[in-house]
mmCIF file with all atom_site columns, C-alpha atoms in Angstrom:
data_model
loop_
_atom_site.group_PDB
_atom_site.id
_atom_site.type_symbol
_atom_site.label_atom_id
_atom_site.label_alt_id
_atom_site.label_comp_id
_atom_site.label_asym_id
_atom_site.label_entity_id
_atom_site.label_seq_id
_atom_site.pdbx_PDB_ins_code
_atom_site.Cartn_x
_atom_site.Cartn_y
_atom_site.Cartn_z
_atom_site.occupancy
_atom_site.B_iso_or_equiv
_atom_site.pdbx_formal_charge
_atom_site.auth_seq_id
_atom_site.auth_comp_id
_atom_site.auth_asym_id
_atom_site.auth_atom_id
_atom_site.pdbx_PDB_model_num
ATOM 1   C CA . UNK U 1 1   ? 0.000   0.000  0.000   1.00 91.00 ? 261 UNK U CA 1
ATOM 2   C CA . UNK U 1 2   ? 1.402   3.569  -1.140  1.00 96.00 ? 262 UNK U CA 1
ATOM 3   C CA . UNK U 1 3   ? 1.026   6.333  1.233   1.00 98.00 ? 263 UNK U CA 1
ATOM 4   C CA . UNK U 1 4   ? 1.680   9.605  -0.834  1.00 98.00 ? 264 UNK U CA 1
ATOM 5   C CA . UNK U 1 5   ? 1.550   12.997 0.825   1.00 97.00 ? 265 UNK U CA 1
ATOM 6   C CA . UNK U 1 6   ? 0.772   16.336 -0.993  1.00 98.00 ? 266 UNK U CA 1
ATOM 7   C CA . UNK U 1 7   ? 1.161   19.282 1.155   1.00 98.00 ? 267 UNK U CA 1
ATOM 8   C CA . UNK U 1 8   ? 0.050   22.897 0.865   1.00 98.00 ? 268 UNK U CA 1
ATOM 9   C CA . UNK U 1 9   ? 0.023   25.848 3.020   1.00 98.00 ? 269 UNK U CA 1
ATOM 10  C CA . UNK U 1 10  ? 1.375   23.599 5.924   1.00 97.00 ? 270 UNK U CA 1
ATOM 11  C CA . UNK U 1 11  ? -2.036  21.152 5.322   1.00 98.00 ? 271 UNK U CA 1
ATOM 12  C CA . UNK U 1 12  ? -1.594  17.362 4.351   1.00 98.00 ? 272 UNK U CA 1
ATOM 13  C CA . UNK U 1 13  ? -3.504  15.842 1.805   1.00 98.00 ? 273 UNK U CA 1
ATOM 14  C CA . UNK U 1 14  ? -2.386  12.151 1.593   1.00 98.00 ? 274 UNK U CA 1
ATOM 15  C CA . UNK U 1 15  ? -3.422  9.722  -0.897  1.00 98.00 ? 275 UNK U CA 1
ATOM 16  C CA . UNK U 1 16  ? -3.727  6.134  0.033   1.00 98.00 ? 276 UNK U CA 1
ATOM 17  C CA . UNK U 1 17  ? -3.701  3.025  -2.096  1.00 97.00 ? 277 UNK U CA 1
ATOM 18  C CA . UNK U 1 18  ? -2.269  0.989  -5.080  1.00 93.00 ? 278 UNK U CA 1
ATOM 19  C CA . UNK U 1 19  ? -3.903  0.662  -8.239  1.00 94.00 ? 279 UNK U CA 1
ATOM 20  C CA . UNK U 1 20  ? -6.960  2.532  -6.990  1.00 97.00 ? 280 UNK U CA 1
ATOM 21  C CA . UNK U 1 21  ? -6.705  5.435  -4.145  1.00 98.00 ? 281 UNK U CA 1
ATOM 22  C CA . UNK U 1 22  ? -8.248  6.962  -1.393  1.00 98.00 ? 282 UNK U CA 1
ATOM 23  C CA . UNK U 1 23  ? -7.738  10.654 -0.490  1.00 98.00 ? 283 UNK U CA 1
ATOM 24  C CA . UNK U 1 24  ? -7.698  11.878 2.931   1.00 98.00 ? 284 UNK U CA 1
ATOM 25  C CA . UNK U 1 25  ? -8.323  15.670 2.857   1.00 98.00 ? 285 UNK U CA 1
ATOM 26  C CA . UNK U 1 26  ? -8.203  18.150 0.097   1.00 98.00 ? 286 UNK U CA 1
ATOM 27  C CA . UNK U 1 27  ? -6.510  21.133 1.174   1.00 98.00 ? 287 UNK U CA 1
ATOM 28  C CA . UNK U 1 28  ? -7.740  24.468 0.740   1.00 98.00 ? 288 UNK U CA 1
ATOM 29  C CA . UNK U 1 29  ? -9.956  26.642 -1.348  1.00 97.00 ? 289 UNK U CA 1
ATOM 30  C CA . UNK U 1 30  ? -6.679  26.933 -3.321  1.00 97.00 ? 290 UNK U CA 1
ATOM 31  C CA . UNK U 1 31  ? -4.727  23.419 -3.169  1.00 98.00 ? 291 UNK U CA 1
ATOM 32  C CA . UNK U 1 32  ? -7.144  22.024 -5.812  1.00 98.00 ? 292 UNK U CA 1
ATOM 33  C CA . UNK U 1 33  ? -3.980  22.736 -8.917  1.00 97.00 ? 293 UNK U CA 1
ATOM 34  C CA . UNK U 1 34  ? -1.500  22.028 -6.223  1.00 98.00 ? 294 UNK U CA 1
ATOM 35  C CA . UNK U 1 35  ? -3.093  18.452 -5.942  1.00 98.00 ? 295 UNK U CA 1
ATOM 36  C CA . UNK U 1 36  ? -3.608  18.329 -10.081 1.00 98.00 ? 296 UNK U CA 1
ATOM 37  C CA . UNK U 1 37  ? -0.128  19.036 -10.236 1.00 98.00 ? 297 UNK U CA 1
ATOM 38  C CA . UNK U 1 38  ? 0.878   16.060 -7.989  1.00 98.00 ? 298 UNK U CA 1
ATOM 39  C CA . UNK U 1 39  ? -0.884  13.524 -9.120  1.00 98.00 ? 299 UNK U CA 1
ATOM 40  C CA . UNK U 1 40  ? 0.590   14.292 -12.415 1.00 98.00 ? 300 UNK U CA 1
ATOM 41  C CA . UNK U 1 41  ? 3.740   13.990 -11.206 1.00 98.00 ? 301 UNK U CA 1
ATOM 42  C CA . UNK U 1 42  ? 3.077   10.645 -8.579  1.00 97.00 ? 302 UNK U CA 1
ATOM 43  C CA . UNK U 1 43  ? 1.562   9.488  -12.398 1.00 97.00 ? 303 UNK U CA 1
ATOM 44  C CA . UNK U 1 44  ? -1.713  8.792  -11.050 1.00 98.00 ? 304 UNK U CA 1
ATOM 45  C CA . UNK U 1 45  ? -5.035  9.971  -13.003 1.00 97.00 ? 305 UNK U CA 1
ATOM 46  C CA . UNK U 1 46  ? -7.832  11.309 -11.632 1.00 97.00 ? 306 UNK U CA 1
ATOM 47  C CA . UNK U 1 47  ? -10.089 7.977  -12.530 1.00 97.00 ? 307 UNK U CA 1
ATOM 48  C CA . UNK U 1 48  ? -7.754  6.126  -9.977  1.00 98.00 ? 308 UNK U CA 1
ATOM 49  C CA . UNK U 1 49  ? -8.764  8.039  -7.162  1.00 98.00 ? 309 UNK U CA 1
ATOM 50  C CA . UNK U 1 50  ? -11.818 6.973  -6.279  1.00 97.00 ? 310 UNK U CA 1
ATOM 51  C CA . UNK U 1 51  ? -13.147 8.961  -3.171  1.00 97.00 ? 311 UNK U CA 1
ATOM 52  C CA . UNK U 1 52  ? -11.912 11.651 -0.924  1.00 98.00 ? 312 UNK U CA 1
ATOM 53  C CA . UNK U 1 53  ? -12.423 11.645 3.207   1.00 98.00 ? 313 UNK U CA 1
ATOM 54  C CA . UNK U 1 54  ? -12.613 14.569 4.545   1.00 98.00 ? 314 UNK U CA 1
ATOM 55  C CA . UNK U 1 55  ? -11.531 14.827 8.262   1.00 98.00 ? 315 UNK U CA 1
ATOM 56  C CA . UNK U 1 56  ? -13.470 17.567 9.456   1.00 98.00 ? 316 UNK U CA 1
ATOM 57  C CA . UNK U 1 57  ? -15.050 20.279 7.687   1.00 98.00 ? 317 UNK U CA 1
ATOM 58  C CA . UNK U 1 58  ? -12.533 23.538 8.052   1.00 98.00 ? 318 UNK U CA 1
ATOM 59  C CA . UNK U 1 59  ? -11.338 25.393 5.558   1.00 97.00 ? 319 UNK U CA 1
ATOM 60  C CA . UNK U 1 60  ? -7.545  23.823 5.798   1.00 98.00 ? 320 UNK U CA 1
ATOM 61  C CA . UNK U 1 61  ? -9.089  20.665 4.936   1.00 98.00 ? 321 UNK U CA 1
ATOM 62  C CA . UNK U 1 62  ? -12.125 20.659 2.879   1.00 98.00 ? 322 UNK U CA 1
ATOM 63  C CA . UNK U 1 63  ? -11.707 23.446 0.519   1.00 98.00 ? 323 UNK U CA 1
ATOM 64  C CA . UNK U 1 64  ? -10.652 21.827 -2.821  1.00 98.00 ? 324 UNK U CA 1
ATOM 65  C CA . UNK U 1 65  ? -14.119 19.382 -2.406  1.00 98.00 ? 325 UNK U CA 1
ATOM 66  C CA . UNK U 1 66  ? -15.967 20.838 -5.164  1.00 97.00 ? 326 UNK U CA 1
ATOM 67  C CA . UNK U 1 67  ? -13.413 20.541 -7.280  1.00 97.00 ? 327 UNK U CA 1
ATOM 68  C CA . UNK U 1 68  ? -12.387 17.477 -6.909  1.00 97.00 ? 328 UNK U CA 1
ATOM 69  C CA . UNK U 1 69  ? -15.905 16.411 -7.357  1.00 96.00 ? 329 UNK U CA 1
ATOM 70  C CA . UNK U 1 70  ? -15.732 18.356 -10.581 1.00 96.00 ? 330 UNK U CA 1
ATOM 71  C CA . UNK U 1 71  ? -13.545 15.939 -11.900 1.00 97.00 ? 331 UNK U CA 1
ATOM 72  C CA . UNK U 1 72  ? -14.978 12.557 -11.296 1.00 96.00 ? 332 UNK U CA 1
ATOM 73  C CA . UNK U 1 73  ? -13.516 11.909 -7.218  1.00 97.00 ? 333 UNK U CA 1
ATOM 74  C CA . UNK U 1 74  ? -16.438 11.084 -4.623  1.00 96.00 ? 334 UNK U CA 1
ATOM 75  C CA . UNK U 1 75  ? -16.742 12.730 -1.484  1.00 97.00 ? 335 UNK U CA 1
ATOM 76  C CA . UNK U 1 76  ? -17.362 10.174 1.040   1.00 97.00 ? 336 UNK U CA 1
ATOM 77  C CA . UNK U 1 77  ? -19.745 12.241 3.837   1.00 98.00 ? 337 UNK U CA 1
ATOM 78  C CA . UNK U 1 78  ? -19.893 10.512 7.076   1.00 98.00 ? 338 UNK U CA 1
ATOM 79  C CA . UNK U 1 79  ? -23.752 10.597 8.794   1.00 97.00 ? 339 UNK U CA 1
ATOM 80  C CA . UNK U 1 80  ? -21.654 13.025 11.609  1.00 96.00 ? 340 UNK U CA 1
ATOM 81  C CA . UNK U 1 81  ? -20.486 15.890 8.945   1.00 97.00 ? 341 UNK U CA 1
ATOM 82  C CA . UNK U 1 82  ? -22.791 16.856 6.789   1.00 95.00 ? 342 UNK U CA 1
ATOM 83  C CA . UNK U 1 83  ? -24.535 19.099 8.878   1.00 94.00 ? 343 UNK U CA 1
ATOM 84  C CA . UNK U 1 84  ? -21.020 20.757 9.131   1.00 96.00 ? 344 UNK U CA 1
ATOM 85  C CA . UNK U 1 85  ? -20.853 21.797 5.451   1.00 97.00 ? 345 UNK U CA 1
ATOM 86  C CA . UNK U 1 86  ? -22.823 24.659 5.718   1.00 95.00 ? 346 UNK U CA 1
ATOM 87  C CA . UNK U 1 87  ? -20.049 26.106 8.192   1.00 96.00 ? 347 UNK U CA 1
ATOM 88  C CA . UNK U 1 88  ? -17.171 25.713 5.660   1.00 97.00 ? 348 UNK U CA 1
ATOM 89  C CA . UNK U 1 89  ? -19.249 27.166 2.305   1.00 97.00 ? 349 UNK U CA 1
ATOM 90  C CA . UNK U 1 90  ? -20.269 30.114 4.870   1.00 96.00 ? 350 UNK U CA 1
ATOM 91  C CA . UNK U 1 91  ? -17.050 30.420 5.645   1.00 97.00 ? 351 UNK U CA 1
ATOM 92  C CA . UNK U 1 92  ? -15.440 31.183 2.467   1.00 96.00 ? 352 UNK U CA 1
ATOM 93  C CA . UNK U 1 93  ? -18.454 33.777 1.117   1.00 94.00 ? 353 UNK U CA 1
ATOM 94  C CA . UNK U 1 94  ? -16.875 36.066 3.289   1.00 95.00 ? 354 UNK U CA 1
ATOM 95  C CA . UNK U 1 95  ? -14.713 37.710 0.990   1.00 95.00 ? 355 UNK U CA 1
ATOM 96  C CA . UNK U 1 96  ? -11.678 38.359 3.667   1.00 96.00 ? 356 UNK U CA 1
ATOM 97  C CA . UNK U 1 97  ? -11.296 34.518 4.025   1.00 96.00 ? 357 UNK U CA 1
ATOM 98  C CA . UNK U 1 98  ? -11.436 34.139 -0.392  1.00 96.00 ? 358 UNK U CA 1
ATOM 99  C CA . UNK U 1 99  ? -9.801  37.124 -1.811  1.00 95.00 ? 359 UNK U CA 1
ATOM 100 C CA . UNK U 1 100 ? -9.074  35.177 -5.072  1.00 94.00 ? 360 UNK U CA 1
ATOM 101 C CA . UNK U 1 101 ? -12.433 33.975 -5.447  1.00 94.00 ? 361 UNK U CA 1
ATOM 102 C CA . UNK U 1 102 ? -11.035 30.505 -5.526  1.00 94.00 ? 362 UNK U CA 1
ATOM 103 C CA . UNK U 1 103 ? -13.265 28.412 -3.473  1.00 97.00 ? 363 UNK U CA 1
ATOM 104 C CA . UNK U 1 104 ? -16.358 26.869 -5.301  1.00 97.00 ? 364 UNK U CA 1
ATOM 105 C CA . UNK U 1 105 ? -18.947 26.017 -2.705  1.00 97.00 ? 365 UNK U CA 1
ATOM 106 C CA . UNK U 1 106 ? -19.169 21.758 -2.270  1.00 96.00 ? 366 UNK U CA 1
ATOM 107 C CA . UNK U 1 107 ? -23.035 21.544 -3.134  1.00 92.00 ? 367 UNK U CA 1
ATOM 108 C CA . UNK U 1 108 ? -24.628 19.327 -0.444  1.00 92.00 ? 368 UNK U CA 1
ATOM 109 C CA . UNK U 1 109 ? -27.576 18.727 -2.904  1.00 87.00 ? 369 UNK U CA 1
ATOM 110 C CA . UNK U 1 110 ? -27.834 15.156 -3.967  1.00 82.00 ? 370 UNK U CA 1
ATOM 111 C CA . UNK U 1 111 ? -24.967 13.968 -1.256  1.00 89.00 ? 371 UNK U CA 1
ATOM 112 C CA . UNK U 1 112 ? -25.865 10.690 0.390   1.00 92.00 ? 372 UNK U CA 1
ATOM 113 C CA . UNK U 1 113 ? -23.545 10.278 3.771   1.00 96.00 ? 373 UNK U CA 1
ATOM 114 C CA . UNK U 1 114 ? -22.433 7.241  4.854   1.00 97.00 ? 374 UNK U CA 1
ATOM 115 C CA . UNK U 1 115 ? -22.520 5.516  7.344   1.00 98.00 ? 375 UNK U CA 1
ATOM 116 C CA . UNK U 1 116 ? -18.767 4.834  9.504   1.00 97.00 ? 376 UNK U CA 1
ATOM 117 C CA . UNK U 1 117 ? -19.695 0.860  8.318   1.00 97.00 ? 377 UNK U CA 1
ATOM 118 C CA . UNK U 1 118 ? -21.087 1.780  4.523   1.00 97.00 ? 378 UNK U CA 1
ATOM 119 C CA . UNK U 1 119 ? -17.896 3.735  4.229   1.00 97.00 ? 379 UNK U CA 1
ATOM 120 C CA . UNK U 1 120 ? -15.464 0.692  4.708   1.00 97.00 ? 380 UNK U CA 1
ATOM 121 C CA . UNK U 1 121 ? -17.340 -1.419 2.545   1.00 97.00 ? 381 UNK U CA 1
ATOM 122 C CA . UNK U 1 122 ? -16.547 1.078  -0.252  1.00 96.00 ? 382 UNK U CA 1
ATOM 123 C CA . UNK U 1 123 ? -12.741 1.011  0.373   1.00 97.00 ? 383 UNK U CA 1
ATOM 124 C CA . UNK U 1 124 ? -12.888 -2.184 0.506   1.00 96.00 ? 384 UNK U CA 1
ATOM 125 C CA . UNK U 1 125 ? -14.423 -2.490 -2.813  1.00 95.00 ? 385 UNK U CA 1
ATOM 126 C CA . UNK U 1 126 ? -11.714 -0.219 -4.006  1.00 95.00 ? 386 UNK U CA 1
ATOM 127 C CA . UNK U 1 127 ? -9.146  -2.820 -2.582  1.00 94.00 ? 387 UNK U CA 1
ATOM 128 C CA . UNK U 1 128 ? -8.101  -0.857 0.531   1.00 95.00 ? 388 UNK U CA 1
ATOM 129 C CA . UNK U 1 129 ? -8.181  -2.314 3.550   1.00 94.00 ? 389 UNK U CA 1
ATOM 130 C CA . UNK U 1 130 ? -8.939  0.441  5.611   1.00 95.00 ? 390 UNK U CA 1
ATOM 131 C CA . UNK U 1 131 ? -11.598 1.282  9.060   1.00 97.00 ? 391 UNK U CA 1
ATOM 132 C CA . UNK U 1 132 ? -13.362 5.003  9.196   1.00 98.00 ? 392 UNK U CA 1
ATOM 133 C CA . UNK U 1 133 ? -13.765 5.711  12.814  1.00 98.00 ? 393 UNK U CA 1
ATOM 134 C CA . UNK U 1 134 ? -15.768 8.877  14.372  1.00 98.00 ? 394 UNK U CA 1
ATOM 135 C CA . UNK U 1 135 ? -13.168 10.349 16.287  1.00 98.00 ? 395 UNK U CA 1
ATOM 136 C CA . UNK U 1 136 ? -14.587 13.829 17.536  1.00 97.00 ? 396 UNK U CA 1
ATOM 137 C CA . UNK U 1 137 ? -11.715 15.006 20.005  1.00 94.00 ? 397 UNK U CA 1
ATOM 138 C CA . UNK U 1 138 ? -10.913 18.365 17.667  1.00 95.00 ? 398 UNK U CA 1
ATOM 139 C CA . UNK U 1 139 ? -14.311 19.036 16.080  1.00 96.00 ? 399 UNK U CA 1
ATOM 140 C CA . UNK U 1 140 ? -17.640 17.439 16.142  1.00 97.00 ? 400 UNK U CA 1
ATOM 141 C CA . UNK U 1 141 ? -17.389 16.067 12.554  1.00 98.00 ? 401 UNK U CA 1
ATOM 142 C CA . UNK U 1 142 ? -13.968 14.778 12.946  1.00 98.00 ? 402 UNK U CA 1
ATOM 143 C CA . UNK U 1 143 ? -13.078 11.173 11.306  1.00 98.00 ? 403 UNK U CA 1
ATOM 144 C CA . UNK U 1 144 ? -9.438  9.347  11.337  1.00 98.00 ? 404 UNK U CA 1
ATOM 145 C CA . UNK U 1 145 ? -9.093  6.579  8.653   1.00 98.00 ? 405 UNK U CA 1
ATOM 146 C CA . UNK U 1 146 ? -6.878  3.257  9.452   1.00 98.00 ? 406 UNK U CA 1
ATOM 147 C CA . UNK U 1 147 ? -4.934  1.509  6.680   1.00 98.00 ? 407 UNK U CA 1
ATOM 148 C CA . UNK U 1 148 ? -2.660  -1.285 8.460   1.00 96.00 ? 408 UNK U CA 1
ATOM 149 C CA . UNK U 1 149 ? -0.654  0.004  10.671  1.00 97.00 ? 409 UNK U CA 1
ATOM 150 C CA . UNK U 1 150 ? -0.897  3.318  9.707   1.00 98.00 ? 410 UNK U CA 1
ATOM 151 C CA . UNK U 1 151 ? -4.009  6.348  10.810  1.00 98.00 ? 411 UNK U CA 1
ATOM 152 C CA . UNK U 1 152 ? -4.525  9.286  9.386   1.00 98.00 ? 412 UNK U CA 1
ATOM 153 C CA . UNK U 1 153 ? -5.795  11.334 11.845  1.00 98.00 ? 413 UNK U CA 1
ATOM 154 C CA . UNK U 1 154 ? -6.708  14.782 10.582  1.00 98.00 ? 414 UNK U CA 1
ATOM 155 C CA . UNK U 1 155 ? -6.659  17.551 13.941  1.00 98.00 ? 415 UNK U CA 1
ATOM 156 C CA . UNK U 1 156 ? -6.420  15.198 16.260  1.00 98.00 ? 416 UNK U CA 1
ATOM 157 C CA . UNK U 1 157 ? -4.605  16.182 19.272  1.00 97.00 ? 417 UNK U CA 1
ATOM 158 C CA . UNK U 1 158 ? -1.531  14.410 19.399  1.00 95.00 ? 418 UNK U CA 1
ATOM 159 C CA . UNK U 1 159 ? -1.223  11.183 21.112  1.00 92.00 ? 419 UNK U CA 1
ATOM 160 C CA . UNK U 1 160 ? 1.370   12.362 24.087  1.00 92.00 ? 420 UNK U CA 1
ATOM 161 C CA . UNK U 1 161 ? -0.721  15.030 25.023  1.00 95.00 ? 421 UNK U CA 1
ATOM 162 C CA . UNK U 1 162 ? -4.125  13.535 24.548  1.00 93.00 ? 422 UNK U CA 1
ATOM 163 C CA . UNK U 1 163 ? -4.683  13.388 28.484  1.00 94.00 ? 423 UNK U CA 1
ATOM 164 C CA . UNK U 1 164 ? -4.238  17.542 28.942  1.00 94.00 ? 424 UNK U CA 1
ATOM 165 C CA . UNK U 1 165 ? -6.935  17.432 26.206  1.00 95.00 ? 425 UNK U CA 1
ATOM 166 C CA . UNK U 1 166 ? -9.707  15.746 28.268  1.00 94.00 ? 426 UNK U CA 1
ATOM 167 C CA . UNK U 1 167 ? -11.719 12.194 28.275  1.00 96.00 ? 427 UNK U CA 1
ATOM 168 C CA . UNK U 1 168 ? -13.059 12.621 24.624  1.00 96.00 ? 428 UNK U CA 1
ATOM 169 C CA . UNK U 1 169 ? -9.368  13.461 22.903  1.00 97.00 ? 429 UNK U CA 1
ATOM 170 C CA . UNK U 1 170 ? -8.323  10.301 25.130  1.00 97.00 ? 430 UNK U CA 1
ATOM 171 C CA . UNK U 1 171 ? -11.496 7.783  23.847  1.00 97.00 ? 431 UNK U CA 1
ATOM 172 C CA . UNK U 1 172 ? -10.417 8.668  20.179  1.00 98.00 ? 432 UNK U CA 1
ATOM 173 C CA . UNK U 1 173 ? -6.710  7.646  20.944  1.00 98.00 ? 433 UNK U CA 1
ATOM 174 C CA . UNK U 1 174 ? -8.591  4.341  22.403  1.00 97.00 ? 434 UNK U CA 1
ATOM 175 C CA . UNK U 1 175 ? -10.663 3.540  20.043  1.00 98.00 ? 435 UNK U CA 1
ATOM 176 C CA . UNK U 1 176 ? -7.219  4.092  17.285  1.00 98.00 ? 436 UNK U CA 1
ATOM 177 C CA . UNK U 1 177 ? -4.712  2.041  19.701  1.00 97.00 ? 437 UNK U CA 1
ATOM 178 C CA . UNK U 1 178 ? -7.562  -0.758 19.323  1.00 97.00 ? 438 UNK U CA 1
ATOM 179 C CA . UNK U 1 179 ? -7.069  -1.040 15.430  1.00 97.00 ? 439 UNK U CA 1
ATOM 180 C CA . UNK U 1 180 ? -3.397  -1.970 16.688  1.00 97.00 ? 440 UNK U CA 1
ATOM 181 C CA . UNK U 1 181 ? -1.861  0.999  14.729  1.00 98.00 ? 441 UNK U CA 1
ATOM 182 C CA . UNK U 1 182 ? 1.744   2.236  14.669  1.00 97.00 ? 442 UNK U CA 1
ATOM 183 C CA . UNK U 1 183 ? 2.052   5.542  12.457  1.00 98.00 ? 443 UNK U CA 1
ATOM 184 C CA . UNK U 1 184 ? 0.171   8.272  12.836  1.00 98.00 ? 444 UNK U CA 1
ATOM 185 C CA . UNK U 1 185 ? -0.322  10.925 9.861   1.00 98.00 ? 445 UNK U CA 1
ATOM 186 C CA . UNK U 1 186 ? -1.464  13.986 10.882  1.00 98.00 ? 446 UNK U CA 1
ATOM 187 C CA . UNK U 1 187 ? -2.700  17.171 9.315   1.00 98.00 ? 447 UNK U CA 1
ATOM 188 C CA . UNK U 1 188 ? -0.570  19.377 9.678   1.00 98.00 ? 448 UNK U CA 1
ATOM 189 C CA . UNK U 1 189 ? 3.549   18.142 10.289  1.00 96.00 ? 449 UNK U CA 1
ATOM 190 C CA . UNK U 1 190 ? 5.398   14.920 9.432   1.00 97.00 ? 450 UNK U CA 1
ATOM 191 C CA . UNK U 1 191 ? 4.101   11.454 10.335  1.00 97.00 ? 451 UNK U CA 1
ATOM 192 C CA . UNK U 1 192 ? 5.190   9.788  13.395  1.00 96.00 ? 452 UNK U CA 1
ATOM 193 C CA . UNK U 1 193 ? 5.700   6.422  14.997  1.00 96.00 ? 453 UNK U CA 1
ATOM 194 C CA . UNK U 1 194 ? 3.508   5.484  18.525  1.00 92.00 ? 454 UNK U CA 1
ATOM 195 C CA . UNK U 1 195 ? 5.777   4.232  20.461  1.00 72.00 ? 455 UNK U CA 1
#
């Protein structure tokens, strides 16, 4: 299993897969040519990646949605997020937080979200092996996805100071030291090893 990391404006977006892909976050309202541009050069096409997670719905990590929609990549919406949406297109119509004009609003109109178990089964059909867990310790809406050994945990406090966070930060760490991992790839800095 490849794990390939695209960052932008000190956000991850990491792809996750093989012959077929997963992508966990999209960046901002302006990462969506800085993700075109490395999937040209990683020599993966758009068609390969079949579905974007989106950890939580701020504007470091769900602008480029739309877009990537746009071009043929589903948006897997977890049953906790997509009441969150509305936060992140509100966000960017102020025009202080978008002076380009670059973000295009992800259009909640016809989205289906998943259930945690629904999602798997679709990763699964795309031959990853992976778990989407509700882990809510930064936001309300926040997911981490496990592939192997390896979780990708969006905001999520870190793991040595999940205690000074409080009992929820410390029942996500749970539930992801369960699902026996041993990397952790988070948002925003270089992955690390649990140790």
């Amino acid at each position: 299993m490849r794990i390939l990391s695209i960052e932008h404006k000190h956000a991850n977006v990491y792809l996750i897969g093989e012959q077929q892909y997963v992508m966990y976050d999209c960046g901002w309202q302006d990462s969506f040519s800085v993700i075109r541009s490395a999937l040209k050069a990683y020599d993966i096409q758009f068609e390969q990646v079949r579905g974007v997670l989106v950890s939580h719905f701020h504007p470091d990590h769900g602008g480029s949605l739309e877009l990537l929609r746009q071009h043929g990549i589903k948006p897997l919406v977890m049953e906790q997020q997509l009441a969150h949406i509305d936060w992140l297109n509100g966000f960017f119509q102020q025009k202080k937080n978008d002076p380009n004009g670059d973000y295009v609003p992800f259009d909640t109109a016809g989205c289906v979200p998943l259930s945690l178990g629904a999602a798997n089964v679709m990763l699964a059909e795309w031959g990853i092996d992976g778990q989407v867990l509700y882990t809510p310790g930064h936001s309300a809406d926040s997911i981490s996805l496990v592939v192997g050994d390896a979780a990708f945990v969006g905001d999520l406090p870190a793991f040595e100071v999940a205690e000074g966070y409080g009992e929820s930060v410390v029942a996500c760490w749970l539930d992801l030291l369960a699902c026996d991992i041993r990397l952790v790839y988070p948002a925003h800095g270089p992955c690390y090893e649990i140790g």
